[in-house]
mmCIF file of C-alpha atoms in Angstrom:
data_model
loop_
_atom_site.group_PDB
_atom_site.id
_atom_site.type_symbol
_atom_site.label_atom_id
_atom_site.label_comp_id
_atom_site.label_asym_id
_atom_site.label_seq_id
_atom_site.Cartn_x
_atom_site.Cartn_y
_atom_site.Cartn_z
ATOM 1 C CA SER A 1 -42.128 119.644 67.852
ATOM 2 C CA ALA A 2 -38.780 120.929 67.772
ATOM 3 C CA LYS A 3 -39.374 121.761 63.729
ATOM 4 C CA ASN A 4 -42.379 124.097 65.158
ATOM 5 C CA VAL A 5 -40.482 125.493 67.881
ATOM 6 C CA LEU A 6 -37.708 126.743 65.664
ATOM 7 C CA LYS A 7 -39.925 128.275 63.179
ATOM 8 C CA ARG A 8 -41.800 130.355 65.935
ATOM 9 C CA CYS A 9 -37.941 131.408 66.979
ATOM 10 C CA ASP A 10 -37.180 132.605 63.792
ATOM 11 C CA SER A 11 -39.973 134.853 63.919
ATOM 12 C CA LEU A 12 -38.850 136.527 66.624
ATOM 13 C CA ASP A 13 -36.248 139.801 66.729
ATOM 14 C CA ASN A 14 -33.245 139.997 68.850
ATOM 15 C CA SER A 15 -34.988 142.131 71.668
ATOM 16 C CA GLU A 16 -37.765 139.693 71.516
ATOM 17 C CA LEU A 17 -34.890 136.407 71.764
ATOM 18 C CA ASN A 18 -32.880 137.856 74.253
ATOM 19 C CA TRP A 19 -36.120 138.747 76.694
ATOM 20 C CA LEU A 20 -36.922 134.952 76.190
ATOM 21 C CA LYS A 21 -33.424 133.849 76.961
ATOM 22 C CA ARG A 22 -33.554 135.854 80.145
ATOM 23 C CA MET A 23 -36.900 133.922 81.069
ATOM 24 C CA ILE A 24 -35.750 130.818 80.432
ATOM 25 C CA SER A 25 -32.254 131.157 82.191
ATOM 26 C CA LEU A 26 -34.111 131.632 85.704
ATOM 27 C CA TYR A 27 -35.450 128.298 85.408
ATOM 28 C CA VAL A 28 -32.010 126.896 84.786
ATOM 29 C CA HIS A 29 -28.864 126.552 86.862
ATOM 30 C CA PRO A 30 -26.439 129.433 86.033
ATOM 31 C CA VAL A 31 -23.513 127.203 85.286
ATOM 32 C CA VAL A 32 -25.845 125.713 82.462
ATOM 33 C CA VAL A 33 -26.644 129.317 81.105
ATOM 34 C CA ASN A 34 -24.734 130.084 78.493
ATOM 35 C CA ASP A 35 -24.157 134.266 77.395
ATOM 36 C CA ASP A 36 -22.864 134.310 73.925
ATOM 37 C CA ASN A 37 -20.665 137.738 75.076
ATOM 38 C CA GLU A 38 -19.518 136.400 78.216
ATOM 39 C CA THR A 39 -18.377 132.909 79.400
ATOM 40 C CA THR A 40 -18.175 133.442 82.645
ATOM 41 C CA SER A 41 -19.961 135.829 85.370
ATOM 42 C CA ARG A 42 -16.903 137.864 85.906
ATOM 43 C CA PHE A 43 -17.731 139.761 83.326
ATOM 44 C CA LYS A 44 -21.285 140.529 83.648
ATOM 45 C CA THR A 45 -21.812 144.353 84.121
ATOM 46 C CA GLU A 46 -23.629 145.211 87.573
ATOM 47 C CA SER A 47 -26.613 146.557 85.657
ATOM 48 C CA ASP A 48 -27.056 142.495 84.236
ATOM 49 C CA ASP A 49 -26.485 141.580 87.953
ATOM 50 C CA LEU A 50 -29.283 143.831 89.112
ATOM 51 C CA GLU A 51 -31.730 143.201 86.355
ATOM 52 C CA ARG A 52 -31.258 139.469 86.765
ATOM 53 C CA HIS A 53 -32.013 139.750 90.796
ATOM 54 C CA MET A 54 -35.069 141.894 90.101
ATOM 55 C CA ALA A 55 -36.583 139.309 87.550
ATOM 56 C CA GLU A 56 -35.927 136.274 90.011
ATOM 57 C CA ALA A 57 -37.406 138.223 93.164
ATOM 58 C CA GLU A 58 -41.032 137.403 93.854
ATOM 59 C CA LEU A 59 -43.292 136.477 96.904
ATOM 60 C CA ARG A 60 -43.835 132.898 96.568
ATOM 61 C CA ASP A 61 -46.106 130.137 99.422
ATOM 62 C CA VAL A 62 -42.793 128.897 101.281
ATOM 63 C CA TYR A 63 -42.803 126.170 104.144
ATOM 64 C CA THR A 64 -39.947 127.326 106.215
ATOM 65 C CA CYS A 65 -37.863 125.198 109.130
ATOM 66 C CA PHE A 66 -35.616 126.198 111.780
ATOM 67 C CA ILE A 67 -34.182 123.059 113.596
ATOM 68 C CA SER A 68 -31.471 123.745 116.103
ATOM 69 C CA PRO A 69 -29.700 120.684 117.283
ATOM 70 C CA VAL A 70 -29.033 121.249 121.054
ATOM 71 C CA ILE A 71 -25.371 120.685 121.876
ATOM 72 C CA ASP A 72 -22.258 122.472 122.880
ATOM 73 C CA TYR A 73 -20.849 124.224 119.914
ATOM 74 C CA ARG A 74 -18.559 126.147 121.493
ATOM 75 C CA ILE A 75 -14.541 125.870 120.521
ATOM 76 C CA THR A 76 -12.986 124.849 123.572
ATOM 77 C CA GLY A 77 -9.320 125.502 121.847
ATOM 78 C CA ASP A 78 -8.513 121.687 122.953
ATOM 79 C CA GLU A 79 -7.774 120.309 119.296
ATOM 80 C CA GLU A 80 -8.870 116.678 120.080
ATOM 81 C CA GLU A 81 -12.091 118.602 121.551
ATOM 82 C CA ASP A 82 -12.801 120.413 118.662
ATOM 83 C CA GLU A 83 -12.082 117.847 115.867
ATOM 84 C CA LYS A 84 -15.191 115.979 117.693
ATOM 85 C CA LEU A 85 -17.456 119.356 117.615
ATOM 86 C CA PHE A 86 -16.083 119.642 113.891
ATOM 87 C CA ASN A 87 -17.157 116.074 113.072
ATOM 88 C CA LEU A 88 -20.184 116.085 114.963
ATOM 89 C CA LEU A 89 -21.290 119.374 113.232
ATOM 90 C CA ASN A 90 -20.576 118.017 109.610
ATOM 91 C CA ASP A 91 -22.710 114.694 110.441
ATOM 92 C CA ILE A 92 -25.383 116.989 111.565
ATOM 93 C CA MET A 93 -25.502 118.574 107.917
ATOM 94 C CA ASN A 94 -24.582 115.133 106.440
ATOM 95 C CA LEU A 95 -27.697 113.883 108.284
ATOM 96 C CA ALA A 96 -30.163 117.100 107.154
ATOM 97 C CA ARG A 97 -28.876 116.851 103.162
ATOM 98 C CA ARG A 98 -29.797 113.068 103.398
ATOM 99 C CA HIS A 99 -33.124 114.187 104.368
ATOM 100 C CA LEU A 100 -33.967 116.882 102.308
ATOM 101 C CA ASP A 101 -32.126 115.632 99.130
ATOM 102 C CA ARG A 102 -34.794 112.243 99.398
ATOM 103 C CA ALA A 103 -37.658 114.739 99.986
ATOM 104 C CA CYS A 104 -36.357 117.537 97.744
ATOM 105 C CA GLY A 105 -36.314 120.189 99.780
ATOM 106 C CA HIS A 106 -33.724 123.042 99.874
ATOM 107 C CA LEU A 107 -31.323 123.424 102.633
ATOM 108 C CA ARG A 108 -31.351 127.574 103.194
ATOM 109 C CA GLN A 109 -28.809 128.058 105.607
ATOM 110 C CA PHE A 110 -26.710 125.845 108.349
ATOM 111 C CA ILE A 111 -25.858 128.438 111.002
ATOM 112 C CA VAL A 112 -23.070 127.815 113.996
ATOM 113 C CA ASP A 113 -22.917 131.395 115.462
ATOM 114 C CA ASP A 114 -23.006 133.006 118.949
ATOM 115 C CA LYS A 115 -26.845 131.897 119.292
ATOM 116 C CA GLY A 116 -25.931 128.058 118.558
ATOM 117 C CA VAL A 117 -26.867 125.731 115.410
ATOM 118 C CA VAL A 118 -29.431 126.137 112.965
ATOM 119 C CA LEU A 119 -30.347 124.690 109.962
ATOM 120 C CA ILE A 120 -33.015 126.455 107.727
ATOM 121 C CA PHE A 121 -34.476 124.500 105.176
ATOM 122 C CA THR A 122 -37.745 125.545 102.766
ATOM 123 C CA PHE A 123 -40.035 123.794 100.732
ATOM 124 C CA GLY A 124 -41.531 125.719 98.152
ATOM 125 C CA LEU A 125 -39.063 127.518 96.107
ATOM 126 C CA ARG A 126 -38.157 127.422 92.550
ATOM 127 C CA GLY A 127 -37.427 123.108 91.945
ATOM 128 C CA SER A 128 -39.174 122.294 95.239
ATOM 129 C CA THR A 129 -42.861 123.097 94.950
ATOM 130 C CA PHE A 130 -45.292 119.255 94.527
ATOM 131 C CA PRO A 131 -48.819 118.439 94.979
ATOM 132 C CA ASN A 132 -49.461 117.807 98.677
ATOM 133 C CA MET A 133 -46.592 119.768 99.884
ATOM 134 C CA ILE A 134 -46.850 120.438 103.492
ATOM 135 C CA ALA A 135 -48.574 117.216 103.865
ATOM 136 C CA HIS A 136 -46.440 114.794 101.578
ATOM 137 C CA HIS A 137 -42.596 115.992 102.062
ATOM 138 C CA ALA A 138 -42.555 119.235 104.291
ATOM 139 C CA ILE A 139 -43.752 117.821 107.445
ATOM 140 C CA PRO A 140 -42.760 113.782 107.465
ATOM 141 C CA VAL A 141 -39.404 115.787 106.588
ATOM 142 C CA THR A 142 -38.812 117.700 109.995
ATOM 143 C CA LEU A 143 -40.221 114.998 111.802
ATOM 144 C CA SER A 144 -37.773 112.113 110.006
ATOM 145 C CA LEU A 145 -35.104 114.738 110.210
ATOM 146 C CA CYS A 146 -35.519 115.529 114.124
ATOM 147 C CA GLN A 147 -36.279 111.807 114.931
ATOM 148 C CA SER A 148 -32.423 110.551 113.233
ATOM 149 C CA LEU A 149 -31.144 113.563 114.860
ATOM 150 C CA LEU A 150 -31.770 111.521 117.969
ATOM 151 C CA GLU A 151 -32.020 108.292 117.272
ATOM 152 C CA GLU A 152 -28.358 107.909 114.931
ATOM 153 C CA LEU A 153 -26.400 111.077 117.046
ATOM 154 C CA GLY A 154 -28.163 111.053 119.898
ATOM 155 C CA ILE A 155 -28.987 114.915 119.680
ATOM 156 C CA LYS A 156 -31.652 116.638 121.107
ATOM 157 C CA THR A 157 -33.649 119.694 118.831
ATOM 158 C CA THR A 158 -35.700 122.172 119.100
ATOM 159 C CA ALA A 159 -37.884 122.946 116.455
ATOM 160 C CA GLY A 160 -39.979 125.571 114.456
ATOM 161 C CA ALA A 161 -41.919 125.619 111.159
ATOM 162 C CA THR A 162 -45.036 127.340 109.405
ATOM 163 C CA PHE A 163 -46.251 128.256 106.099
ATOM 164 C CA GLY A 164 -47.054 131.931 104.274
ATOM 165 C CA LYS A 165 -46.112 134.306 101.967
ATOM 166 C CA VAL A 166 -42.136 135.036 101.943
ATOM 167 C CA TYR A 167 -40.256 137.390 99.668
ATOM 168 C CA CYS A 168 -38.113 134.963 97.956
ATOM 169 C CA GLY A 169 -34.859 136.710 96.134
ATOM 170 C CA VAL A 170 -31.524 138.506 96.140
ATOM 171 C CA VAL A 171 -30.617 140.849 98.774
ATOM 172 C CA GLY A 172 -27.243 143.143 99.239
ATOM 173 C CA GLY A 173 -24.890 145.268 97.255
ATOM 174 C CA SER A 174 -23.753 143.807 93.567
ATOM 175 C CA LYS A 175 -20.597 142.431 95.318
ATOM 176 C CA ARG A 176 -21.698 140.983 98.513
ATOM 177 C CA HIS A 177 -25.134 139.423 98.258
ATOM 178 C CA GLU A 178 -27.407 136.470 99.065
ATOM 179 C CA PHE A 179 -30.773 134.502 98.117
ATOM 180 C CA ALA A 180 -33.029 134.971 101.177
ATOM 181 C CA ALA A 181 -36.310 133.996 102.260
ATOM 182 C CA LEU A 182 -37.800 137.115 104.273
ATOM 183 C CA GLY A 183 -41.338 137.449 105.785
ATOM 184 C CA PRO A 184 -43.514 137.482 108.765
ATOM 185 C CA SER A 185 -43.856 133.367 108.562
ATOM 186 C CA VAL A 186 -39.874 132.954 108.353
ATOM 187 C CA ASN A 187 -39.187 135.470 111.537
ATOM 188 C CA LEU A 188 -41.983 133.106 113.660
ATOM 189 C CA ALA A 189 -40.616 129.410 112.256
ATOM 190 C CA ALA A 190 -37.253 130.976 114.498
ATOM 191 C CA ARG A 191 -39.534 132.326 117.458
ATOM 192 C CA LEU A 192 -40.900 128.876 118.074
ATOM 193 C CA MET A 193 -38.026 127.301 117.349
ATOM 194 C CA SER A 194 -36.597 129.107 120.535
ATOM 195 C CA PRO A 195 -36.740 126.909 123.484
ATOM 196 C CA LYS A 196 -39.375 127.995 126.084
ATOM 197 C CA THR A 197 -37.656 130.336 128.946
#
């Protein structure tokens, strides 16, 4: 009951309460986490960020999928043609989000660069781990996403997917960083996506 929880927390000292708060905050969206001494993340010190990043880093079994829509992604300079491309990219993004939201997957990145357009999504990170995750969530959403891109938008795709141990955590410096999923299985998924030459 709530009273029992309050009694147990009353017996903790400040350092234990701070540790408990840090551990619980790992599972709560940062917007929801409320620090007593600060109202926004800009007041946090670099050591606080480093400590949080180290606490969040972990090795997990993750399903990683790379999907590359086969489209002409180059900007031409023609305003009308470029607007068509931007609308198409937006449609691809919306379609991917719709499928992943339904299956509770995470869209890791949506990249448009000199190598093309790539969607990277995962299952197995915090918030997207389930019993029978691969058979009931990951593979069905991979197949349905590729099929929907073809049927709804007329876009063929190349795809690569793997399942394996992955480093999940923040990479980069204290001023500029991102959450990443890194490991041999991620690299293999990218290679499997690449069309055979």
